[in-house]
mmCIF file of C-alpha atoms and ligand atoms in Angstrom:
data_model
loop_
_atom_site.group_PDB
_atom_site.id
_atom_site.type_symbol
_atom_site.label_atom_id
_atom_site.label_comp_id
_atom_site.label_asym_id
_atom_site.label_seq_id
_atom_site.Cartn_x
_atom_site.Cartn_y
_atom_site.Cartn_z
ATOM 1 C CA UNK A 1 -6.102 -30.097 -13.899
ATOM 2 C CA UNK A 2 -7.680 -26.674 -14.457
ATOM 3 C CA UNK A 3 -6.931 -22.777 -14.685
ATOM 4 C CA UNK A 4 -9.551 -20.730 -13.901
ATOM 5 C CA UNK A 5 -10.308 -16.856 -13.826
ATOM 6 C CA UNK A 6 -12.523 -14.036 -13.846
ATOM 7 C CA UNK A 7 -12.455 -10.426 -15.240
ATOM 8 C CA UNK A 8 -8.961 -9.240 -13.830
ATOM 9 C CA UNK A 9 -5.796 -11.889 -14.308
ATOM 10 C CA UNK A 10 -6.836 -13.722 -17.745
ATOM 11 C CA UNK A 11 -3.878 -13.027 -19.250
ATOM 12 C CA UNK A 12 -1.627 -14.677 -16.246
ATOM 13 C CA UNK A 13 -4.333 -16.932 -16.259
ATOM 14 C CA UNK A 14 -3.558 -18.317 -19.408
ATOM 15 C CA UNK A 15 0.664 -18.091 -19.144
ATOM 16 C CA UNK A 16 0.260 -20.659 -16.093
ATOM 17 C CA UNK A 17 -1.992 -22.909 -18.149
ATOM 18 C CA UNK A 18 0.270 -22.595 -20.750
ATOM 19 C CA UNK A 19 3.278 -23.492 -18.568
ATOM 20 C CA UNK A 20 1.753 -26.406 -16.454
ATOM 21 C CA UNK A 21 -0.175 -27.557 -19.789
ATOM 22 C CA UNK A 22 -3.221 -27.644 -18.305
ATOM 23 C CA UNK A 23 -7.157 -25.856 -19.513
ATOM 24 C CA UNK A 24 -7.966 -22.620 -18.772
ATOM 25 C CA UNK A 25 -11.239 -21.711 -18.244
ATOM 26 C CA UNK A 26 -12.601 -18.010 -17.908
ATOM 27 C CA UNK A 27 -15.639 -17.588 -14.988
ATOM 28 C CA UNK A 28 -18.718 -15.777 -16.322
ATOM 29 C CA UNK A 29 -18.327 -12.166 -14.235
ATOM 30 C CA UNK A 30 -20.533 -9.234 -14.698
ATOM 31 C CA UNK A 31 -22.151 -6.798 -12.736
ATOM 32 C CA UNK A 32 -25.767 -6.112 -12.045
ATOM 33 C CA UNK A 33 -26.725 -2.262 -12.919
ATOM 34 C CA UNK A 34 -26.274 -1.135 -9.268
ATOM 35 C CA UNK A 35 -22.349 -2.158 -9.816
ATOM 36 C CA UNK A 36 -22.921 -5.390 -7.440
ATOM 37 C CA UNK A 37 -20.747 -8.272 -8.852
ATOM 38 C CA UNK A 38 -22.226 -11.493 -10.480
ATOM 39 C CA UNK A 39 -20.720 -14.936 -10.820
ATOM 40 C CA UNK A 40 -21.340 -18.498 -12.310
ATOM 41 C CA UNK A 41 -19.324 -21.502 -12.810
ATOM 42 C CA UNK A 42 -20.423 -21.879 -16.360
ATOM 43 C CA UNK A 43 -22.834 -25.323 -16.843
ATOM 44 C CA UNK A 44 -19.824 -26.733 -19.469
ATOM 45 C CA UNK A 45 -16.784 -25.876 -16.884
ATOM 46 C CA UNK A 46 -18.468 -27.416 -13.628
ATOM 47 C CA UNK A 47 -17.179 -30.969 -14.729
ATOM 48 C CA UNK A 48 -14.001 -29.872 -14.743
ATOM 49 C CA UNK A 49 -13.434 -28.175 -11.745
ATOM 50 C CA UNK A 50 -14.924 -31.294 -10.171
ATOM 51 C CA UNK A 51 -12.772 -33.545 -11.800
ATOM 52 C CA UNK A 52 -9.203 -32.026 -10.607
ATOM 53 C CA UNK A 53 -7.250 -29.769 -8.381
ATOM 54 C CA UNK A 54 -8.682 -25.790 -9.834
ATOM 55 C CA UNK A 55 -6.358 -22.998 -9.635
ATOM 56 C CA UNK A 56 -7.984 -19.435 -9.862
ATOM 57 C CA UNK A 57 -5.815 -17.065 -10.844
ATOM 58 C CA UNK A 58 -6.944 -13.711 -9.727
ATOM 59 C CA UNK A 59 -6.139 -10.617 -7.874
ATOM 60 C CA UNK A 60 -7.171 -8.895 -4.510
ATOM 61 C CA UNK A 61 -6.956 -5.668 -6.689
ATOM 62 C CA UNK A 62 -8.671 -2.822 -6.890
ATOM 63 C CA UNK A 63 -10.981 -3.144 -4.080
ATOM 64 C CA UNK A 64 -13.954 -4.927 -6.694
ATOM 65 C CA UNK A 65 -10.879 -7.924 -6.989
ATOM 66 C CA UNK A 66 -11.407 -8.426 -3.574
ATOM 67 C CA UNK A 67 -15.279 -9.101 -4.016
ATOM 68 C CA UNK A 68 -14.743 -11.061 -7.388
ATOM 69 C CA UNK A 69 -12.109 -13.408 -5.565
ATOM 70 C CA UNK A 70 -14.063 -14.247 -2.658
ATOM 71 C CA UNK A 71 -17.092 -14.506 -4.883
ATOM 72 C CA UNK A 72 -15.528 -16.880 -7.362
ATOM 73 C CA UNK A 73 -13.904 -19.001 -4.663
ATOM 74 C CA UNK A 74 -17.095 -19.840 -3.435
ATOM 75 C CA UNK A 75 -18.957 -20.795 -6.403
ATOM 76 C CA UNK A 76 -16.287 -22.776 -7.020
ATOM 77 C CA UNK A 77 -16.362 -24.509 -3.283
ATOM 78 C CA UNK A 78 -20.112 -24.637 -3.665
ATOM 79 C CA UNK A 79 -19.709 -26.724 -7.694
ATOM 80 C CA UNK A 80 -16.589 -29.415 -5.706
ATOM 81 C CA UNK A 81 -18.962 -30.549 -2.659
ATOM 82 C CA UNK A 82 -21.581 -30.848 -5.065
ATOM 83 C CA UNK A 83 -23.900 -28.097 -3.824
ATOM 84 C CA UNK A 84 -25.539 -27.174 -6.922
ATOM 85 C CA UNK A 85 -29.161 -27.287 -6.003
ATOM 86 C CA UNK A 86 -31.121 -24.090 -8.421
ATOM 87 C CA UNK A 87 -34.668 -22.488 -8.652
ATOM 88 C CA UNK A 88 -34.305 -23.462 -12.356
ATOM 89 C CA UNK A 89 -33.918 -27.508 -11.327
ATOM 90 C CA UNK A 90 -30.966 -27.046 -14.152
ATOM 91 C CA UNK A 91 -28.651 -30.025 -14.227
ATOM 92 C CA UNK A 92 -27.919 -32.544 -11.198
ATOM 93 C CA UNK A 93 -28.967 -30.853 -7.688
ATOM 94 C CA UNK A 94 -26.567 -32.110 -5.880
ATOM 95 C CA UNK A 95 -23.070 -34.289 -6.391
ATOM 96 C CA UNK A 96 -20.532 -36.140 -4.270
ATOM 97 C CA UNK A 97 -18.147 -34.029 -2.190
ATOM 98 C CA UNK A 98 -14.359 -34.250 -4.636
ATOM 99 C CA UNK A 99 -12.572 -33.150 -1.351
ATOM 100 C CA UNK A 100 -9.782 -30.435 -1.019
ATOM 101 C CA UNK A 101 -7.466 -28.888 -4.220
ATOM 102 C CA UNK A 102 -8.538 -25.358 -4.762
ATOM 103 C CA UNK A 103 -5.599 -23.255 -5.030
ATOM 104 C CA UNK A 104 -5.659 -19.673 -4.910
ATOM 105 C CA UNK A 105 -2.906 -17.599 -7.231
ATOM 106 C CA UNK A 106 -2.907 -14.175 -6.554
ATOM 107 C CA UNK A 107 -0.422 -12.562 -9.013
ATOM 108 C CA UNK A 108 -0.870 -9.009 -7.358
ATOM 109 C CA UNK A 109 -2.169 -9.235 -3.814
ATOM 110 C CA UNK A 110 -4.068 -5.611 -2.922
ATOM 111 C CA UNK A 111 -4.241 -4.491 0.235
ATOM 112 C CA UNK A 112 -0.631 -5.464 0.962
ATOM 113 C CA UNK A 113 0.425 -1.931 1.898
ATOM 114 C CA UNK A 114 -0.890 -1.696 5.666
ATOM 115 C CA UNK A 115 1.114 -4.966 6.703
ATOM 116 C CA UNK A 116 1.598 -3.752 10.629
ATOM 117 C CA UNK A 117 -0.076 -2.141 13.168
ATOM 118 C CA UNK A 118 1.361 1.205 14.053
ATOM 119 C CA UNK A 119 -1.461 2.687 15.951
ATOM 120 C CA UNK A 120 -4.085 1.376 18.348
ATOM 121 C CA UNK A 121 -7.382 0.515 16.633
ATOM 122 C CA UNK A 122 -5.944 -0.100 12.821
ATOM 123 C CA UNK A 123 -6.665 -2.674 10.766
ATOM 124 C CA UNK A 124 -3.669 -4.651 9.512
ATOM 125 C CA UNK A 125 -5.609 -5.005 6.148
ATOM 126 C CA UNK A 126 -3.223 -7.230 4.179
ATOM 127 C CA UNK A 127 -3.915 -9.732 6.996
ATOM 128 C CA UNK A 128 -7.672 -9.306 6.807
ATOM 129 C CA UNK A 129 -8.255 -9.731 3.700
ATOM 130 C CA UNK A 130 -6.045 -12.859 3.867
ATOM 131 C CA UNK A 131 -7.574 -14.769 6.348
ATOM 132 C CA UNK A 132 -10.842 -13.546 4.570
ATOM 133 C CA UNK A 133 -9.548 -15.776 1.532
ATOM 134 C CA UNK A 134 -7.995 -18.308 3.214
ATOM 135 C CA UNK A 135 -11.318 -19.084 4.428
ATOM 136 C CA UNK A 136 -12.522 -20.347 0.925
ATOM 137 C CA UNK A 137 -9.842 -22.075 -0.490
ATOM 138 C CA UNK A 138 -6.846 -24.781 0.609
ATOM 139 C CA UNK A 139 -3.831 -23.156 -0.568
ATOM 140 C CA UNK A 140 -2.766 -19.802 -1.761
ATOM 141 C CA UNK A 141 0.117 -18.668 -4.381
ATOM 142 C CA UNK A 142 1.568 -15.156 -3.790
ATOM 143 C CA UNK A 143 3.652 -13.536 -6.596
ATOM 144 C CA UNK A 144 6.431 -10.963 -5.312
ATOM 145 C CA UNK A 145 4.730 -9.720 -2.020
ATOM 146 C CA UNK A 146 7.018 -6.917 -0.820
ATOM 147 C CA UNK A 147 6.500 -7.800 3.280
ATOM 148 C CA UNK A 148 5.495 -11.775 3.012
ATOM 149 C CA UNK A 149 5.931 -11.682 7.228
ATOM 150 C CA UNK A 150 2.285 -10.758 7.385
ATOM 151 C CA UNK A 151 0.700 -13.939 5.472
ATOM 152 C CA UNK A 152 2.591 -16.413 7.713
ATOM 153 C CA UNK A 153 0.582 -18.835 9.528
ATOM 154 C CA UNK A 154 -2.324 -18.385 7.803
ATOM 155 C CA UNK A 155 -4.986 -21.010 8.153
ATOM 156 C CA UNK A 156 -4.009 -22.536 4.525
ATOM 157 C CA UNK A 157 -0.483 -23.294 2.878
ATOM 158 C CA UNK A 158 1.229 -20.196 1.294
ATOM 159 C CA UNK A 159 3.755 -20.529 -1.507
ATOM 160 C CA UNK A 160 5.482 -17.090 -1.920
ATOM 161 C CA UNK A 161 7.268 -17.069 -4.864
ATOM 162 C CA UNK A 162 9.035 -14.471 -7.256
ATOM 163 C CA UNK A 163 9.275 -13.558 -11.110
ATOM 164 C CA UNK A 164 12.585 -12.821 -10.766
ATOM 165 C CA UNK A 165 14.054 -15.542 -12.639
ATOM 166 C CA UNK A 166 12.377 -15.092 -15.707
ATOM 167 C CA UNK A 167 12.814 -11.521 -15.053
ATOM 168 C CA UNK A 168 16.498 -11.846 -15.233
ATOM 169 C CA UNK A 169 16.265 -13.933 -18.294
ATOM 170 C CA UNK A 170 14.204 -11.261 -20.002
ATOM 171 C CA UNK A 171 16.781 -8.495 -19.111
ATOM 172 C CA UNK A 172 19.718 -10.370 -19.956
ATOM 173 C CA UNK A 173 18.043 -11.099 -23.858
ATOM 174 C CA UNK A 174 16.903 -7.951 -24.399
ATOM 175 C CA UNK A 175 19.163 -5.559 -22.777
ATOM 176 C CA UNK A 176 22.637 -7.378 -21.473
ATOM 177 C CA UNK A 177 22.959 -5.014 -18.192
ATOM 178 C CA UNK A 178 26.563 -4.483 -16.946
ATOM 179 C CA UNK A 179 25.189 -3.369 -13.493
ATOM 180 C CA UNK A 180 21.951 -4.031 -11.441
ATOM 181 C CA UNK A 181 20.833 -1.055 -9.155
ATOM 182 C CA UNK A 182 18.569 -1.992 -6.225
ATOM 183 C CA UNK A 183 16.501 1.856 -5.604
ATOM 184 C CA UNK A 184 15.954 1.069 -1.989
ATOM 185 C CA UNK A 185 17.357 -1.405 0.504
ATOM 186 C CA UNK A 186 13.742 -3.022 0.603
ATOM 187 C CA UNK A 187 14.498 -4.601 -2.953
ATOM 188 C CA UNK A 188 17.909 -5.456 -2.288
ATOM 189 C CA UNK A 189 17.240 -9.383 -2.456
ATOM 190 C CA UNK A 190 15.235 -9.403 -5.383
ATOM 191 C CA UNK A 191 17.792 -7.167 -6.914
ATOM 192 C CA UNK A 192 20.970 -9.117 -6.140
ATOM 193 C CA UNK A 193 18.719 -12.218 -7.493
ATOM 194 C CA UNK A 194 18.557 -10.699 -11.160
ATOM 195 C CA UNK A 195 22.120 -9.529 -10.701
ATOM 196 C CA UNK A 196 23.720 -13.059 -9.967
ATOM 197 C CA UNK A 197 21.717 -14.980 -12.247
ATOM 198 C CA UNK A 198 22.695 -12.559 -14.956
ATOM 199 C CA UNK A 199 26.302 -12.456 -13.533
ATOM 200 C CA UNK A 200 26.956 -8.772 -13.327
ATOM 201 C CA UNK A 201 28.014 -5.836 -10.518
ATOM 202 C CA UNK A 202 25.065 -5.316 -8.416
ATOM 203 C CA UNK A 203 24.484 -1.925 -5.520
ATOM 204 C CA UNK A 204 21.608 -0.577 -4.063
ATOM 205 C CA UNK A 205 20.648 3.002 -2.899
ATOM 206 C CA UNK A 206 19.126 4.038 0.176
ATOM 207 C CA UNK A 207 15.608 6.080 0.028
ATOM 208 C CA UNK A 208 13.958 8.045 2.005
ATOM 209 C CA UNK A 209 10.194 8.730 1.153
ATOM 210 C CA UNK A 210 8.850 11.764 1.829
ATOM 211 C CA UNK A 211 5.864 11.426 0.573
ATOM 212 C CA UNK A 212 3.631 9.441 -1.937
ATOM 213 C CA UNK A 213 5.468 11.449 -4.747
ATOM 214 C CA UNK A 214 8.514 12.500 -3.325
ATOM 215 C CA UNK A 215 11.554 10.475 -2.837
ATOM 216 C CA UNK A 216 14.792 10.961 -1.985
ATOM 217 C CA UNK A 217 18.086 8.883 -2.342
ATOM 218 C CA UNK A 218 21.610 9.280 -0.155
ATOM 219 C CA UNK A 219 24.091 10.345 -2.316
ATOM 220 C CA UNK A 220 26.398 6.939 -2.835
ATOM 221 C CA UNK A 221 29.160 6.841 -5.631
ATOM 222 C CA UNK A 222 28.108 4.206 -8.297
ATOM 223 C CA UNK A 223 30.867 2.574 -10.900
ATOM 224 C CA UNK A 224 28.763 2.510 -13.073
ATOM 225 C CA UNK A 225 30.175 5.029 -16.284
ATOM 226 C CA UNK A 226 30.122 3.976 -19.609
ATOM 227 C CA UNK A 227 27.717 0.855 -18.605
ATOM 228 C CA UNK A 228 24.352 -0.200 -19.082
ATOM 229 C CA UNK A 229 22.204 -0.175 -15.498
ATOM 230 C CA UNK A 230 18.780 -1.795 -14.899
ATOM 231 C CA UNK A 231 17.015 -0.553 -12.066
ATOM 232 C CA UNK A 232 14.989 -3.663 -10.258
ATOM 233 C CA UNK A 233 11.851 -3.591 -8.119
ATOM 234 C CA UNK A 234 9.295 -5.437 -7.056
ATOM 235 C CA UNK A 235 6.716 -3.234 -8.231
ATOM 236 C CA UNK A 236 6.709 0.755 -9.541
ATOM 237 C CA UNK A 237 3.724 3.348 -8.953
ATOM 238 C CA UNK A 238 4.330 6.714 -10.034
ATOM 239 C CA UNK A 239 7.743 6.347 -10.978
ATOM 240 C CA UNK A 240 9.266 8.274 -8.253
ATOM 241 C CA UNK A 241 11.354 6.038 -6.949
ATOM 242 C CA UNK A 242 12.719 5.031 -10.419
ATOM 243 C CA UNK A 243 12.907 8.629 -12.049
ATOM 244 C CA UNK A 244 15.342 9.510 -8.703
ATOM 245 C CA UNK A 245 17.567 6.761 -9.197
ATOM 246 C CA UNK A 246 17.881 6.781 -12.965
ATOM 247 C CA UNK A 247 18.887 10.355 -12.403
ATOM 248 C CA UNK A 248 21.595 9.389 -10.191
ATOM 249 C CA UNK A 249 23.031 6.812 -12.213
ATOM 250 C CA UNK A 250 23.079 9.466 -15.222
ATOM 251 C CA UNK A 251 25.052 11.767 -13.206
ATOM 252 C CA UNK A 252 27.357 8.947 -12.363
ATOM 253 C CA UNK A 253 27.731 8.274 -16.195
ATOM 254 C CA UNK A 254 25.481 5.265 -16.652
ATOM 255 C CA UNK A 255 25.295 5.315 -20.575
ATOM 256 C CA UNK A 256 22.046 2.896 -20.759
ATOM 257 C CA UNK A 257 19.317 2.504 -18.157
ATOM 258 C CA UNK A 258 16.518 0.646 -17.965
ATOM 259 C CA UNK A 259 13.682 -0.206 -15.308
ATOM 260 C CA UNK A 260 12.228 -3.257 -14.518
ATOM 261 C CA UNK A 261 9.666 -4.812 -12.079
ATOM 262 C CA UNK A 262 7.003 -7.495 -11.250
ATOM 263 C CA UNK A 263 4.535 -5.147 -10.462
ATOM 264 C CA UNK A 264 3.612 -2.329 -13.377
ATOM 265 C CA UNK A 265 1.053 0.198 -11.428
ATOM 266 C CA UNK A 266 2.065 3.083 -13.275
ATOM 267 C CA UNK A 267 -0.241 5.337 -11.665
ATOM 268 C CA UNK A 268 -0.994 8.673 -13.286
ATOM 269 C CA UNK A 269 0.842 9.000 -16.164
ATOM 270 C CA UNK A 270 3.894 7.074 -15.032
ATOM 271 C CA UNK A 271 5.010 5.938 -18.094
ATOM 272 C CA UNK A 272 5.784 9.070 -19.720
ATOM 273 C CA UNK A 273 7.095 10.082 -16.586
ATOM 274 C CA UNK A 274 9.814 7.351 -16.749
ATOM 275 C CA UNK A 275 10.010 7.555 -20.145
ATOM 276 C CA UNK A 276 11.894 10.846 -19.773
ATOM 277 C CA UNK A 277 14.581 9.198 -17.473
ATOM 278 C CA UNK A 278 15.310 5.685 -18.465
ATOM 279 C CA UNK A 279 15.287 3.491 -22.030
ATOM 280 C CA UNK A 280 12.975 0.880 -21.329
ATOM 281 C CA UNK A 281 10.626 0.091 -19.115
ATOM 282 C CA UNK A 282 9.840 -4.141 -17.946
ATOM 283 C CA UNK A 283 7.033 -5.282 -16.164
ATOM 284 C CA UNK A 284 4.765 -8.775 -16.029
ATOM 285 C CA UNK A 285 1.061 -8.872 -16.447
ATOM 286 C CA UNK A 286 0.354 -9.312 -12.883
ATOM 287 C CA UNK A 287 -1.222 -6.052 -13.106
ATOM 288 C CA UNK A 288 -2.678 -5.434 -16.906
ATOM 289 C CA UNK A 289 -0.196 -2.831 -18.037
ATOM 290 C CA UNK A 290 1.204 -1.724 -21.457
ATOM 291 C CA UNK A 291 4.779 -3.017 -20.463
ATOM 292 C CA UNK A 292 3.730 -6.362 -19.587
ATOM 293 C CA UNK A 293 7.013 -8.361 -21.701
ATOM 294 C CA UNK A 294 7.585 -10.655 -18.954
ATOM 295 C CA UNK A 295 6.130 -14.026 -18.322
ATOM 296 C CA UNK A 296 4.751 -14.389 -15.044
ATOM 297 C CA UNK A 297 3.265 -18.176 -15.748
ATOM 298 C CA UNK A 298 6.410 -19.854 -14.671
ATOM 299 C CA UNK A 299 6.600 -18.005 -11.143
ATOM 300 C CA UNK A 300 2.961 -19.126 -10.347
ATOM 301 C CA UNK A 301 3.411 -22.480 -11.538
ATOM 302 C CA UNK A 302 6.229 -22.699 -8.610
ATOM 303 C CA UNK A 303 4.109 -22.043 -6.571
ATOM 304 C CA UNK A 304 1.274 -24.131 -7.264
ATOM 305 C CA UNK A 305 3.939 -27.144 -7.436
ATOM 306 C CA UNK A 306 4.678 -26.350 -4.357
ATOM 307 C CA UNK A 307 0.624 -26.388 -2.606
ATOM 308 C CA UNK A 308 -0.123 -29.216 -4.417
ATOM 309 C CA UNK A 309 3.065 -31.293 -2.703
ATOM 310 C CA UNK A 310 1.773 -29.991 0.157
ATOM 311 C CA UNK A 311 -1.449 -30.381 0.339
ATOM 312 C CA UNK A 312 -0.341 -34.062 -1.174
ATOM 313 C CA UNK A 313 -2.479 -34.032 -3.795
ATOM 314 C CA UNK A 314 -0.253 -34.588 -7.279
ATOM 315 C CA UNK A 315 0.949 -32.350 -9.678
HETATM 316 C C1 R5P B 1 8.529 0.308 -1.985
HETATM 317 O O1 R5P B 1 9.426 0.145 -1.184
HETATM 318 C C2 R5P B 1 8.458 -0.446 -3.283
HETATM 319 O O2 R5P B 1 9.421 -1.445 -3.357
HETATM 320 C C3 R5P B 1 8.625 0.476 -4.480
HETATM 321 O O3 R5P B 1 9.929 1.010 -4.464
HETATM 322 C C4 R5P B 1 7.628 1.591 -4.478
HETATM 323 O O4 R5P B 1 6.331 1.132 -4.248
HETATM 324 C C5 R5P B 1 7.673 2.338 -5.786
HETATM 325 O O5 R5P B 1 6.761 3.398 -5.730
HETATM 326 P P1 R5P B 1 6.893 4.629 -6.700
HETATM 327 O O6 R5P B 1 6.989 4.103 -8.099
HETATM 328 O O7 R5P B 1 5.641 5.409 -6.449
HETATM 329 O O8 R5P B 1 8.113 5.403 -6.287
#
């Protein structure tokens, strides 16, 4: 079977071929001088894609994601029912239909933020673009989607699946937390996850946002002096959220704390900005960040188990 990906997840890309043992192949992607996206299924990977179940591995983030994914899911549709007919005459015109097995991992999934409808006439975009991808592909892999209610029932399987296992292995090599601190009730299960694989005292704070960069936590005694804290959450942006707990747990006498998430962001700067509050910083490449220590191969593998069983193709 085969890995695929374009120009935004080829380093997760490769950790899942790596952990199922399977090729990865990278998608030619460029972009005409207007900005407008270009794709091919290059001549020597078309054989391959044919011959197997493909996963692409890519992400529905920024906005140009979006295009690439939907793009790249239907050249590959197109190359497995054998739709290759070309101006050039390059190669066979057309081949025999291989049937379903393209599976969709989407390590980051953009466009996850407007989840509900809370006025008339909105667009419940994380839905949209959903179905819009569901339309191209037979199964979809989701790593560590904050609200997973709005991707049920889509038209396709959908594995949801978290890096919080390997997460938890990661902290408990590297740092050995006494405590796990959930920031906000919202990442309470992912959390308590880390916290009872690793085997340590787990609490959680409870946050009011007041806006994008302001955040604000109820005051909640912590025992947590004299021990080492990591701060889990499914993704961080700027920081806030982090910086605001970290300072809590400092005040409480936390002598060690550390932050650590699926989802790096760090928008504007937010490194340095956490830098100034906690000791280390832990993130997977589902995003390309400069924290990325964390494996997120295994997590997506899960989940690709999981569609293939499904769709009842093997694995
Ligand atoms: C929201 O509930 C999420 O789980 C994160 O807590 C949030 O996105 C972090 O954002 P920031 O780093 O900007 O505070």
């Amino acid at each position: 079977m085969v890995v695929v990906s374009g120009s935004n997840s080829g380093p997760m890309a490769e950790q899942l071929a790596t952990t199922l043992g399977w090729e990865h192949h990278v998608l030619e992607t460029r972009r005409f001088p207007d900005t407008e996206g270009y794709i091919r299924v290059p001549s020597e990977v078309i054989e391959a894609i044919r011959s197997e179940p493909v996963v692409l591995v890519s992400n529905t983030f920024p906005d140009s994601g979006i295009v690439e994914t939907l793009l790249m899911l239907d050249a590959i549709q197109d190359v497995r029912s054998g739709e290759l007919k070309n101006l050039r005459e390059i190669g066979p015109q057309t081949l025999p239909d291989v049937g379903k097995g393209v599976i969709l991992a989407i390590p980051y999934f953009g466009y996850s933020r407007q989840d509900k409808r809370f006025k008339p006439g909105e667009s419940i975009s994380a839905r949209a673009i959903a179905d819009v991808m569901a339309s191209r592909c037979d199964g979809i892999v989701v790593l560590d989607l904050h609200a997973p209610a709005v991707l049920q029932d889509l038209s396709v399987p959908v594995a949801f699946i978290s890096a919080m296992p390997e997460l938890a292995n990661h902290l408990k090599e590297t740092v050995d937390p006494d405590f796990i601190l959930s920031p906000d009730k919202g990442a309470i299960d992912r959390a308590s996850s880390v916290a009872n694989q690793i085997g340590c005292e787990f609490s959680y704070l409870e946050k009011t946002r007041i806006d994008a960069h302001t955040i604000v936590h109820k005051a909640k005694d912590l025992d947590v002096a004299g021990k080492s804290v990591a701060i889990v959450d499914d993704m961080i942006a700027t920081g806030g959220t982090i910086c605001r707990a970290a300072e809590a747990l400092r005040s409480q006498g936390a002598v060690q704390v550390h932050a650590a998430c699926c989802h790096g962001l760090f928008t504007g700067g937010a490194i340095a900005r956490l830098l100034r509050y906690v000791d280390g910083v832990h993130a997977t490449g589902s995003l390309p960040n400069a924290r990325d220590v964390i494996s997120g191969g295994p997590a997506l593998a899960r989940g690709v188990h999981d569609i293939l069983q499904q769709l009842g193709l093997k694995s």
